[in-house]
Coordinates of C-alpha atoms and ligand atoms in Angstrom, one line a residue:
X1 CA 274.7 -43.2 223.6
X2 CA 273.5 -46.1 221.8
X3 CA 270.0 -45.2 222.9
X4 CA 270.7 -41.4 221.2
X5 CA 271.6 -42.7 217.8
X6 CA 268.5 -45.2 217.6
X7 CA 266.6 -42.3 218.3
X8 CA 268.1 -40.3 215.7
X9 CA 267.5 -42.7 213.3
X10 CA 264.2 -43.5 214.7
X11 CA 263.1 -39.6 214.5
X12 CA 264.5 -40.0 210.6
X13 CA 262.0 -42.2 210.0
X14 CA 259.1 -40.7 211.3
X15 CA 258.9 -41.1 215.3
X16 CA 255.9 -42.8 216.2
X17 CA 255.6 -46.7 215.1
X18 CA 259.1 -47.3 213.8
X19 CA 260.5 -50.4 216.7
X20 CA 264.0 -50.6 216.4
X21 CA 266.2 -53.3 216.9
X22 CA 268.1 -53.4 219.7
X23 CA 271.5 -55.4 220.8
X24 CA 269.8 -58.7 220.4
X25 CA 267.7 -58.6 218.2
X26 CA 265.5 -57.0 221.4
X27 CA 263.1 -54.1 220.3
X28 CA 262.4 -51.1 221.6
X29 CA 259.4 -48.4 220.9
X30 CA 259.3 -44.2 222.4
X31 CA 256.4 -45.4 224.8
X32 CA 259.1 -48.0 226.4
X33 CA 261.4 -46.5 227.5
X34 CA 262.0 -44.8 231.4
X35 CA 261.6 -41.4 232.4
X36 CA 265.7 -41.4 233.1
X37 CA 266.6 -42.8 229.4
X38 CA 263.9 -40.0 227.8
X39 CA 265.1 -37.3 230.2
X40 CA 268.9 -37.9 228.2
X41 CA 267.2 -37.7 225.0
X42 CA 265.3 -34.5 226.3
X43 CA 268.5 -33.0 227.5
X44 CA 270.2 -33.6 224.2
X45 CA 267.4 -32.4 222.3
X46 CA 266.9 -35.6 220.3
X47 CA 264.0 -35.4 221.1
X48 CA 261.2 -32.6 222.2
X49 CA 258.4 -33.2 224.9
X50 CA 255.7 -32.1 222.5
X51 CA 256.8 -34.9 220.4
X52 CA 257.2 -37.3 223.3
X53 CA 253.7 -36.4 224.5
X54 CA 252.0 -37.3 221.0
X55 CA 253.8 -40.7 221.2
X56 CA 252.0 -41.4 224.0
X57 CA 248.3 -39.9 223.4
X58 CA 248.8 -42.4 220.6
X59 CA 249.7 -44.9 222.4
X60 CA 246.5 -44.2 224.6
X61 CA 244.8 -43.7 221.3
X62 CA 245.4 -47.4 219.9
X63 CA 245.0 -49.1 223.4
X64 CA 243.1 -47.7 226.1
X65 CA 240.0 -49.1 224.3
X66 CA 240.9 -52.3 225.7
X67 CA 242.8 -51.3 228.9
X68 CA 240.4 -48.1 229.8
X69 CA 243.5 -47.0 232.2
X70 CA 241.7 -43.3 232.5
X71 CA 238.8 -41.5 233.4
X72 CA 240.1 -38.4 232.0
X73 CA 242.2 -37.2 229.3
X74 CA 243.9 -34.3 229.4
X75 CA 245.3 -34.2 225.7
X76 CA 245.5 -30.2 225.4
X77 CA 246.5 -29.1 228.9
X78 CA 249.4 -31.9 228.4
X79 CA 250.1 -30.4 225.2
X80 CA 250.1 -26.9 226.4
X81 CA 252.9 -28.2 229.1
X82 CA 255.3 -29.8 226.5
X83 CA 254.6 -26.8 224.4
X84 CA 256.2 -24.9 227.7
X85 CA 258.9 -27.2 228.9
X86 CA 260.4 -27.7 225.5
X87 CA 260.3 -23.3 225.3
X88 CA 262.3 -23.3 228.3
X89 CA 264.8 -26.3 227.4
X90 CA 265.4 -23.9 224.6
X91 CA 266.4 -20.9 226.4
X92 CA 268.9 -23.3 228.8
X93 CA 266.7 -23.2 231.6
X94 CA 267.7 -25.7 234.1
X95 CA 265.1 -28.5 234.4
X96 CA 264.5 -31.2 236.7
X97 CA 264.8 -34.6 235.1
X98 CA 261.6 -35.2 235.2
X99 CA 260.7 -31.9 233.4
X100 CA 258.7 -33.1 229.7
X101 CA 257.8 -36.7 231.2
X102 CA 254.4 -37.7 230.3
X103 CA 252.6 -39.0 233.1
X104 CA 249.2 -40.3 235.0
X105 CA 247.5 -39.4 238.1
X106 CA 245.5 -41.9 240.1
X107 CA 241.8 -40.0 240.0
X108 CA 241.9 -39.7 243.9
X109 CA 244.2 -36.7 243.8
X110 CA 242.7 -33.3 243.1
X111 CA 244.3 -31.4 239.6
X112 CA 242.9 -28.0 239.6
X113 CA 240.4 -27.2 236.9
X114 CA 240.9 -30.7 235.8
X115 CA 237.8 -33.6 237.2
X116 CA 238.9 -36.0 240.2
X117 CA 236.4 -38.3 240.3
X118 CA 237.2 -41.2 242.7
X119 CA 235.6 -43.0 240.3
X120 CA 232.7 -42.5 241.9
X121 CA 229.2 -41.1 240.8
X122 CA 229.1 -39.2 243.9
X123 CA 232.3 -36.8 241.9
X124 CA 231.6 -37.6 238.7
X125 CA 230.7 -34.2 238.2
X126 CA 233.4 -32.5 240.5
X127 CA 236.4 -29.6 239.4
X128 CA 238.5 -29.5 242.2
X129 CA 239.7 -25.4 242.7
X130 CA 243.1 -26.5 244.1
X131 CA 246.2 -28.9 243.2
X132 CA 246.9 -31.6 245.7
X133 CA 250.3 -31.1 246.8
X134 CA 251.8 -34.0 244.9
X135 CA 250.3 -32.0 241.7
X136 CA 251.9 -29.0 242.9
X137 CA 255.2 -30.6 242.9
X138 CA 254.9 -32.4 239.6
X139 CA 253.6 -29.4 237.8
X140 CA 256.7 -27.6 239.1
X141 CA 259.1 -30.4 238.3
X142 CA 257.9 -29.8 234.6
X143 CA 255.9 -33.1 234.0
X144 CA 253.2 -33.4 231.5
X145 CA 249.6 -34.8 232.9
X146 CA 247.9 -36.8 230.7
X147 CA 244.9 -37.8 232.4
X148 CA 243.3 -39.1 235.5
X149 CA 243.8 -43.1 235.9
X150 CA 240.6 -45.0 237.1
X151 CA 240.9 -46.5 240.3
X152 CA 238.6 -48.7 243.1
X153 CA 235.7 -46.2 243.9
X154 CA 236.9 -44.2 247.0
X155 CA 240.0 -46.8 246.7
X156 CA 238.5 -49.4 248.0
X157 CA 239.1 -52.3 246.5
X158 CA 241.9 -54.7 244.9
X159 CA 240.7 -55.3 241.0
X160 CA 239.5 -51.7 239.6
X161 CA 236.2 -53.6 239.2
X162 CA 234.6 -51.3 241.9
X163 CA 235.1 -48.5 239.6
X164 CA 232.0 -46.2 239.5
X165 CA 232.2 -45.9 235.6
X166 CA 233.9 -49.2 234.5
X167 CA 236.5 -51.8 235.3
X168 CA 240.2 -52.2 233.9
X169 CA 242.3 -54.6 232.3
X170 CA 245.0 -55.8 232.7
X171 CA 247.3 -54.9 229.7
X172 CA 249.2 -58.7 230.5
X173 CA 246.3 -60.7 229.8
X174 CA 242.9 -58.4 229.4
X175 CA 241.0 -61.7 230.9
X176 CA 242.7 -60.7 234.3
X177 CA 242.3 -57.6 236.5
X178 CA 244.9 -55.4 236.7
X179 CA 245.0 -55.4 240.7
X180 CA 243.5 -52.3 243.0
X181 CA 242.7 -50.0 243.6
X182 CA 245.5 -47.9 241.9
X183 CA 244.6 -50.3 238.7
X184 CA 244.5 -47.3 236.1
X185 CA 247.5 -45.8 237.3
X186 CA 249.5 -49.2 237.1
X187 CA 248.2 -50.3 234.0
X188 CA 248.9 -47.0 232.6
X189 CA 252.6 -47.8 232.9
X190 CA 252.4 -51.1 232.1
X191 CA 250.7 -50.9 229.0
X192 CA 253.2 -48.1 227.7
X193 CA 250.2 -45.4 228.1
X194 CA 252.4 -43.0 230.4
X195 CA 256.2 -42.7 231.8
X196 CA 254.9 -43.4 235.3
X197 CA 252.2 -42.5 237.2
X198 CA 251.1 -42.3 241.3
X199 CA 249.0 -44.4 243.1
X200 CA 248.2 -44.4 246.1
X201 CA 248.1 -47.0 249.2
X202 CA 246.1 -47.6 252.3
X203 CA 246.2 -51.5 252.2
X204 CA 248.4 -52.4 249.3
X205 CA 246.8 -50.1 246.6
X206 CA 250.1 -49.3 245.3
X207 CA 251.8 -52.6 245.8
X208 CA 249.1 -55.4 244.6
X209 CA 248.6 -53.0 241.0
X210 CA 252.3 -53.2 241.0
X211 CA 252.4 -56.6 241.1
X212 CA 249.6 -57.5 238.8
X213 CA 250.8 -55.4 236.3
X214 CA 254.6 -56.0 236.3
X215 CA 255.6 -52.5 236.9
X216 CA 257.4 -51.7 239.9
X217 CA 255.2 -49.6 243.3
X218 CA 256.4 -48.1 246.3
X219 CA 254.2 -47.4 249.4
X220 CA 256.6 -44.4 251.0
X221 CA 257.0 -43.9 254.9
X222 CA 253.5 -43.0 256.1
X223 CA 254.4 -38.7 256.6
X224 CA 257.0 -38.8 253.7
X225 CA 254.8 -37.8 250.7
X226 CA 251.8 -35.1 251.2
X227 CA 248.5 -36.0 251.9
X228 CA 247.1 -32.7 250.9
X229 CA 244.7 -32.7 247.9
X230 CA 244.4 -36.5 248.0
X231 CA 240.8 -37.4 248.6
X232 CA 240.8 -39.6 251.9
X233 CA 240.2 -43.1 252.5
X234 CA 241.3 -43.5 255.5
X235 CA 243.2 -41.0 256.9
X236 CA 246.2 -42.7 259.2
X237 CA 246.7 -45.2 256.3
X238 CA 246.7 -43.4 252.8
X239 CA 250.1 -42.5 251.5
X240 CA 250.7 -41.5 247.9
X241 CA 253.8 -43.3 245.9
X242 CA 255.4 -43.9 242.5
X243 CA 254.4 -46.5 239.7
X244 CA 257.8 -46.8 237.1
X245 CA 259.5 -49.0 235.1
X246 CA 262.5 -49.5 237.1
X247 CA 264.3 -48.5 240.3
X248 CA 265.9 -45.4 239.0
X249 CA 262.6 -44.1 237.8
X250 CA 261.5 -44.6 241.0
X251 CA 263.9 -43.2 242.7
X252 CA 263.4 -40.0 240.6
X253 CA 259.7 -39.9 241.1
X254 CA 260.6 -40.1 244.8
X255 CA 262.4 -37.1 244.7
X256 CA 259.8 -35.2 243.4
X257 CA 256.9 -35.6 245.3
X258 CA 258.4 -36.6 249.2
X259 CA 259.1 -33.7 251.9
X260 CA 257.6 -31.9 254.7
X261 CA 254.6 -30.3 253.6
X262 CA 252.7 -27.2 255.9
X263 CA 249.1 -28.1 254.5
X264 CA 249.8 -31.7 255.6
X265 CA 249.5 -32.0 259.7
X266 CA 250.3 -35.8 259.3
X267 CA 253.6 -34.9 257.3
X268 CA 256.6 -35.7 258.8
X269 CA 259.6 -32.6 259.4
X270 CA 262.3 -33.9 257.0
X271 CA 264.1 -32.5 254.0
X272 CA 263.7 -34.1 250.5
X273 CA 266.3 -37.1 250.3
X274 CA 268.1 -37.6 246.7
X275 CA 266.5 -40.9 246.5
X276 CA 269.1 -41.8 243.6
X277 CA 272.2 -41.8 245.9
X278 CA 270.3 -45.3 247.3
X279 CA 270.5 -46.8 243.8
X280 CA 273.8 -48.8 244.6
X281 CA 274.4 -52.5 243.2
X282 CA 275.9 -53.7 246.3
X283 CA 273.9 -55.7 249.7
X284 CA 277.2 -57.5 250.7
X285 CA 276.7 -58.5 254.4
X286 CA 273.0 -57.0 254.3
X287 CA 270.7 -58.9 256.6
X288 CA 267.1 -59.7 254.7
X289 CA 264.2 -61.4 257.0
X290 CA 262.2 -64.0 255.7
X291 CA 259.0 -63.7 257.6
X292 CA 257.7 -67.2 257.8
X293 CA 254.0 -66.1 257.7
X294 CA 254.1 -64.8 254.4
X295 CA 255.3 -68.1 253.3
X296 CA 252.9 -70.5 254.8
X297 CA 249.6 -72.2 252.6
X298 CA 247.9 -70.1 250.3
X299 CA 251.0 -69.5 248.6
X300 CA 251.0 -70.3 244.4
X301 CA 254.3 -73.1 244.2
X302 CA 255.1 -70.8 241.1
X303 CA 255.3 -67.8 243.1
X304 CA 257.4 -69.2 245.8
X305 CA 259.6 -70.8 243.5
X306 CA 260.9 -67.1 242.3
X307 CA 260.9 -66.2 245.4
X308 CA 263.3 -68.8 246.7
X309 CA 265.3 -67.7 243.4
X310 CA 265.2 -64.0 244.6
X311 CA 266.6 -65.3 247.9
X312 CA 269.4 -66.7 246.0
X313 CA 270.3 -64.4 243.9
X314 CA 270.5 -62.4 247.4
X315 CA 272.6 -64.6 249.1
X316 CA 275.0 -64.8 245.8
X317 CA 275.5 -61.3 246.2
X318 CA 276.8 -61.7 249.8
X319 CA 273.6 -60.6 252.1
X320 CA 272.1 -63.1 254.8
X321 CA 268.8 -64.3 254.3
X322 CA 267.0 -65.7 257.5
X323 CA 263.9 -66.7 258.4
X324 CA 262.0 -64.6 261.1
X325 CA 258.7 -64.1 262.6
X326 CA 255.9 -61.8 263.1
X327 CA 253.2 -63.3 265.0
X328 CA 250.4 -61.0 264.7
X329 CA 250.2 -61.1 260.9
X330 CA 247.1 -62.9 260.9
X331 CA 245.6 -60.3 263.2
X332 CA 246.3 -57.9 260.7
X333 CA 243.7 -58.4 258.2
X334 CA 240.9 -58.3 260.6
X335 CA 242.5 -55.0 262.2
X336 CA 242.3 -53.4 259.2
X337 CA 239.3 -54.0 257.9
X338 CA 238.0 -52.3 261.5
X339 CA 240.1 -49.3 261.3
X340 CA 239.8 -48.1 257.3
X341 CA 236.1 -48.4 257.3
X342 CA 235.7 -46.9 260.3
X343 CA 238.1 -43.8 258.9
X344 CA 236.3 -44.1 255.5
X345 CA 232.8 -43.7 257.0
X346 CA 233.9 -40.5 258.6
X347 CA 235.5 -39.3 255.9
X348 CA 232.9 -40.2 253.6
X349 CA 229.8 -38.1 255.7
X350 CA 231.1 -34.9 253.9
X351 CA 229.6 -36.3 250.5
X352 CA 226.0 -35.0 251.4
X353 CA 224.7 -32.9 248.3
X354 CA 225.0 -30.1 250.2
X355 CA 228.8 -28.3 249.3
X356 CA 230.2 -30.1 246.7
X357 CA 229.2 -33.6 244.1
X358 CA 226.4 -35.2 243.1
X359 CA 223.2 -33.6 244.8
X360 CA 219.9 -35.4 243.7
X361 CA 216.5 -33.2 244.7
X362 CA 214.0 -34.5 247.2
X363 CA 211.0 -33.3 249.2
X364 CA 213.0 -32.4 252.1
X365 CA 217.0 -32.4 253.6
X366 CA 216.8 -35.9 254.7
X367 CA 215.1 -37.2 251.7
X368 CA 218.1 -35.1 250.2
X369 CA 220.4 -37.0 251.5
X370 CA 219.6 -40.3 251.9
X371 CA 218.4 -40.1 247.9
X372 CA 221.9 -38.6 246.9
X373 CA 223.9 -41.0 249.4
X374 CA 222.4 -43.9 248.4
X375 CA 222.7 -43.1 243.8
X376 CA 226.2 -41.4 244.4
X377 CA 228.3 -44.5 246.5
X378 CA 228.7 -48.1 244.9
X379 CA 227.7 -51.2 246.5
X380 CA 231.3 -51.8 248.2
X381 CA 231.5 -48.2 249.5
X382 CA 228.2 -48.4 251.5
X383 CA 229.3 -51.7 253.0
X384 CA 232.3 -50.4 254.2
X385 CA 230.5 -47.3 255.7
X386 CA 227.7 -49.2 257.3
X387 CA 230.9 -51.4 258.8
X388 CA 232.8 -48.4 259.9
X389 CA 229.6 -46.9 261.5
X390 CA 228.8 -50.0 263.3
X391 CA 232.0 -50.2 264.8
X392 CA 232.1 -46.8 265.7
X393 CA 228.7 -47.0 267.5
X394 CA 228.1 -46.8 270.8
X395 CA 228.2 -50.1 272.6
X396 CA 230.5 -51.9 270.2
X397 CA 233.4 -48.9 269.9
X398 CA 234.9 -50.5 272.6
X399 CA 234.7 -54.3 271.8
X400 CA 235.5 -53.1 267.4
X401 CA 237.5 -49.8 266.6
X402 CA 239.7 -50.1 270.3
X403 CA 240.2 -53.7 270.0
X404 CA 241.6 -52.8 266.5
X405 CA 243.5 -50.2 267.5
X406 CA 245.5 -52.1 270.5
X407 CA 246.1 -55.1 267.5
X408 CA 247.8 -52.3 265.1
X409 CA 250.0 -51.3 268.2
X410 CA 250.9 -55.5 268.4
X411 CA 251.3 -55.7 264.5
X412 CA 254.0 -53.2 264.6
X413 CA 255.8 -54.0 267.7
X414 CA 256.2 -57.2 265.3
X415 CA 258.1 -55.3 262.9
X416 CA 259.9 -53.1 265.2
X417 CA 261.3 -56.3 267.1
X418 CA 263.0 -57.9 263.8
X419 CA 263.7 -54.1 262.5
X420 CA 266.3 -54.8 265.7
X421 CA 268.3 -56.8 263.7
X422 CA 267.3 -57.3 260.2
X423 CA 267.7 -54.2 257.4
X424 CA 264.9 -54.9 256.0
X425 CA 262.4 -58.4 254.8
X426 CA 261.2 -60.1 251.5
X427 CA 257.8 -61.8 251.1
X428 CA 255.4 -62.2 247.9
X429 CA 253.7 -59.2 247.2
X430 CA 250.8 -61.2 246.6
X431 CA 250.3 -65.2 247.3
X432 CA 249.3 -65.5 243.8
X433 CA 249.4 -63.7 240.3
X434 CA 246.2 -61.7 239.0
X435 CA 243.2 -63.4 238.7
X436 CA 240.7 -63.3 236.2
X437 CA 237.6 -60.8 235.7
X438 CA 234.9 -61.6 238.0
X439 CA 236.9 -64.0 239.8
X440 CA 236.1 -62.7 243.0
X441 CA 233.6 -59.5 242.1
X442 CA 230.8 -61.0 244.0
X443 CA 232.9 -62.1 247.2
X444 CA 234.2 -59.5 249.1
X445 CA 235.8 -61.7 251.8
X446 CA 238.1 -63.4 249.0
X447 CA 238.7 -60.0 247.8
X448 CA 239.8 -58.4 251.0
X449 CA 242.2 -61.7 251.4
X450 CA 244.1 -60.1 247.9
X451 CA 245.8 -57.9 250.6
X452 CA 246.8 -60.2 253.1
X453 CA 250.6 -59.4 252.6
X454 CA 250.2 -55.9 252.3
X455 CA 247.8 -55.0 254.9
X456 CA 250.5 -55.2 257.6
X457 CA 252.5 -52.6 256.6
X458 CA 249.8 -49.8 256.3
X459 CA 249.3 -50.7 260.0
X460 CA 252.9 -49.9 260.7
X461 CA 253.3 -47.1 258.7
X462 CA 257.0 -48.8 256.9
X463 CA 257.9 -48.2 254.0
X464 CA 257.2 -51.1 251.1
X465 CA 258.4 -51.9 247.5
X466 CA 256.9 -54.2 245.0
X467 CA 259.6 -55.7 242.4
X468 CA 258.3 -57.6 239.1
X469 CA 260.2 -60.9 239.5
X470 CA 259.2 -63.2 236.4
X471 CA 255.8 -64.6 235.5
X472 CA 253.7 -67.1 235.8
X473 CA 251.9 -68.1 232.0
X474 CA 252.6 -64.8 231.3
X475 CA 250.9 -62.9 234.4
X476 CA 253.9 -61.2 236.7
X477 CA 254.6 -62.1 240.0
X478 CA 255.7 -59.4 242.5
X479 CA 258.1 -59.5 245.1
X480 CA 258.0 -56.9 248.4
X481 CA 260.4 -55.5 250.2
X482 CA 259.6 -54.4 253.5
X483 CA 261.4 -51.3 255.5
X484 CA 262.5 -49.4 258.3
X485 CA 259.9 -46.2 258.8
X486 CA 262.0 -43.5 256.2
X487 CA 264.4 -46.1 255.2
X488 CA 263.3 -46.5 251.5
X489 CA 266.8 -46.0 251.0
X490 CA 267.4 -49.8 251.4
X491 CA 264.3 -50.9 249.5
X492 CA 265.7 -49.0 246.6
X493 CA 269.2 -50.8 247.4
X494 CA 268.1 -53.9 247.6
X495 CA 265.5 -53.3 244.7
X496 CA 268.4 -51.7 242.3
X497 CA 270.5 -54.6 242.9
X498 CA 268.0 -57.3 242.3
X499 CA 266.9 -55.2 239.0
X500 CA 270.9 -55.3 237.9
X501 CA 271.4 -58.8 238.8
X502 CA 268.9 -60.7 236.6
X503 CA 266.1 -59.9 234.0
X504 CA 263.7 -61.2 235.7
X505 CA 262.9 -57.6 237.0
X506 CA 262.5 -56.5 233.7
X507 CA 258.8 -54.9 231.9
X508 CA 257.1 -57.7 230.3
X509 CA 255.5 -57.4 226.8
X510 CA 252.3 -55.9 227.2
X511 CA 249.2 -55.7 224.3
X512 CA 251.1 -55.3 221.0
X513 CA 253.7 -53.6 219.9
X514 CA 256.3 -51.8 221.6
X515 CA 257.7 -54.3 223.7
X516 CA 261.0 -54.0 225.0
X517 CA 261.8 -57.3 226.4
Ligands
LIG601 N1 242.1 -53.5 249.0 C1 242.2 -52.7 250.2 C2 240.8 -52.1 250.6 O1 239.9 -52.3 249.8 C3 243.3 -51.7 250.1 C4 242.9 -50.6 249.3 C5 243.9 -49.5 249.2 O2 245.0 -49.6 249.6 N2 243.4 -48.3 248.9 O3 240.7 -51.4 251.5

């Protein structure tokens, strides 16, 4: 209600760069707030989507110079969509309340008529003739798409600095990167470009963004959200998930894209949860493992110290926060870095000139090839196919991609063994807040260890949350939740109630203007 007549008054005075104060003295811009505050608005027509969607191609307008969030903009198709959604909000039409949201996609999933680049040179160049399903589903739940978010070429990476085109910032502190690979996509929401946007996840794509960028990322189930239309990585780990503000948002975004999908072998056969029945403020008598790996050396003091104040805040709230173990974590990172390459460089032989992208002319096929191969992929890409091929070869399949495959079976007997008696377990997101631009850009090893606490969880195919949970000189640190395979209902529990318990959880100020904190 309160929100309704500030935005009355706001609209009065001309919508777009009036900040109004809030209880507090707090202030409050259109670009901050959630998709379920702007969907009330919507409803009560305070406010149209056509006007919503300006707001934010301003927004983009006046900061993504700095943040360079997207590879493409989609300012009329987006336009042409509120246009439609605010027709049919006149007539009554029943809406979803997501219907008139402005949002990003990560530039891995295919928009039809619309470039999906990867970020890579190799699809610079490439209109995709079909809607992944996740578009599908957003187009029909009435959202407004207002570009493609850069990304990690091919998704591999965790800083956005192996973009094909150009690296992101982070809207916190532009000095730091903005975590990877789903970097656009988070610092889209973060820095107030879009309502929410998808990412998606293979190692912790979704998660370390999250993190980095203060915004809050779920990895679903792997099965729970369609595959189809997202270009692959690798294949048994990708998932697609939600980048919001808060819980509820993510709850709602949940709700839109998850469920059994045909086109999809790999999706599992269940009906679409209402994700916002989980958004309860109670964990009385919940039991939370502490898995004592993830908070061994490596570990920032800062970071630990909120997380010790997350466990408290837990155990004030009446759940029961123990230590537990998983003993192949450390195997984990090794594992992975086997099995995605591997997958990737089978995925990745399709890119050939031939069908589709970047072809570059030669004397003869091979030349083809090899010529278009070798300008199309970025450095990082070719090492993780020449990785994946080695250990796919003869001779070492065995002794590389088996060996791998028997540790993934060990990493989540791990979680299955404390999933016996624990709901569900809390760890850093990431040992240490974002680090700076070119930090690690010429170290790949130190780059792969960015995913140390994420990793595991792609191997197990659970369910995983990353919460913003304060900040450290001014950089936000994330806190996971870890879950039963299609229990993201008590992530979004345990999540809601952190998120109503302290504002800690809450967006940080990002660039300037429109802060809400
Ligand atoms: N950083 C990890 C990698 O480069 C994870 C990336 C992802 O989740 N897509 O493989």
């Amino acid at each position: 209600m309160l929100l309704m007549k500030k935005m009355a008054v706001l609209k009065s005075h001309g919508l777009f760069d009036i900040v109004l104060e809030m209880r507090g003295g707090a202030s409050l811009s259109l670009t901050s707030l959630t998709a379920h505050e702007l969907s009330e608005l919507l409803d009560k027509r305070e406010l149209s989507s056509k006007e919503l969607t300006v707001a934010h191609l301003e927004r983009i307008g006046s900061v993504d110079d700095k943040v360079k969030a997207f590879t493409t903009l989609t300012a009329e198709h987006a336009l042409l969509q509120a246009e439609e959604i605010d027709k049919k909000r006149v007539h009554g039409e029943k809406l979803s309340p997501l219907a008139g949201i402005p949002m990003a996609l990560k530039d891995n999933m295919c928009t039809r008529g619309i470039r999906t680049t990867c970020s890579s040179k190799i699809l610079e160049d490439f209109v995709p003739p079909y809607d992944a399903t996740v578009t599908e589903k957003l187009n029909s739940a009435g959202t407004v798409l207002l570009g493609k978010c850069n990304m990690d070429e091919f998704a591999m990476g965790s800083s956005t600095e192996n973009s094909g085109f150009f690296a992101t910032r982070n809207p916190h502190d532009l000095n730091a990167v903005p975590g990877g690979s789903s970097g656009g996509s988070a610092a889209a929401v973060a820095a107030q470009e879009a309502v929410f946007a998808l990412g998606s996840d293979t190692g912790g794509s979704i998660r370390l963004p999250a993190s980095f960028c203060g915004v809050v990322g779920l990895k679903p189930t792997y099965g729970c959200v369609s595959r189809y239309g997202l270009i692959a990585y690798a294949s048994s780990l990708d998932q697609i998930g939600p980048l919001t503000r808060d819980m509820t948002d993510c709850a709602l975004v949940m709700s839109a894209i998850a469920g059994h999908d045909p086109k999809d072998s790999t999706s599992a056969p269940m009906d679409i949860p209402d994700y916002s029945k989980y958004l309860v403020n109670n964990v009385k008598g919940m039991k939370i493992g502490l898995p004592k790996e993830y908070f061994g050396a490596g570990i920032d003091p800062q970071v630990l110290a909120y997380l010790q104040q997350a466990i408290g805040k837990l155990e004030e709230m009446g759940a029961i926060c123990e230590e537990v173990s998983l003993p192949h974590t450390m195997y984990a990172l090794p594992a992975y870095y086997i099995i995605a390459p591997a997958e990737a460089s089978s995925n990745l032989a399709r890119y050939d000139g031939v069908q589709y992208g970047l072809r570059v002319e030669a004397e003869d096929i091979v030349s083809m090839y090899c010529k278009t191969r070798s300008q199309g992929f970025g450095d990082e890409v070719k090492r993780r196919i020449m990785l994946g091929t080695y250990a796919l070869s003869s001779g070492y399949y065995d002794a590389y991609y088996m060996k791998a495959l028997k540790v993934r079976t060990l990493v989540k007997r791990d979680f299955d063994h404390v999933f016996e008696n624990y709901d569900c377990l809390l760890t850093p997101t990431s040992p240490t807040v974002a680090f700076n631009h070119g930090e690690k850009a010429d170290d790949p090893l130190t780059m792969y260890l960015s995913d140390i606490c994420t990793i595991p969880v792609n191997l197990a195919g659970i369910p995983s949350l990353s919460l913003p949970f304060g900040q450290v000189n001014g950089r936000p640190v994330g806190l996971q939740l870890i879950g039963k395979a299609f229990d993201e209902g008590t992530l979004l529990r345990v999540g809601y109630s952190l998120e109503q318990s302290t504002n800690l959880t809450k967006p940080l100020p990002a660039l300037k203007g429109g802060s809400r904190a």
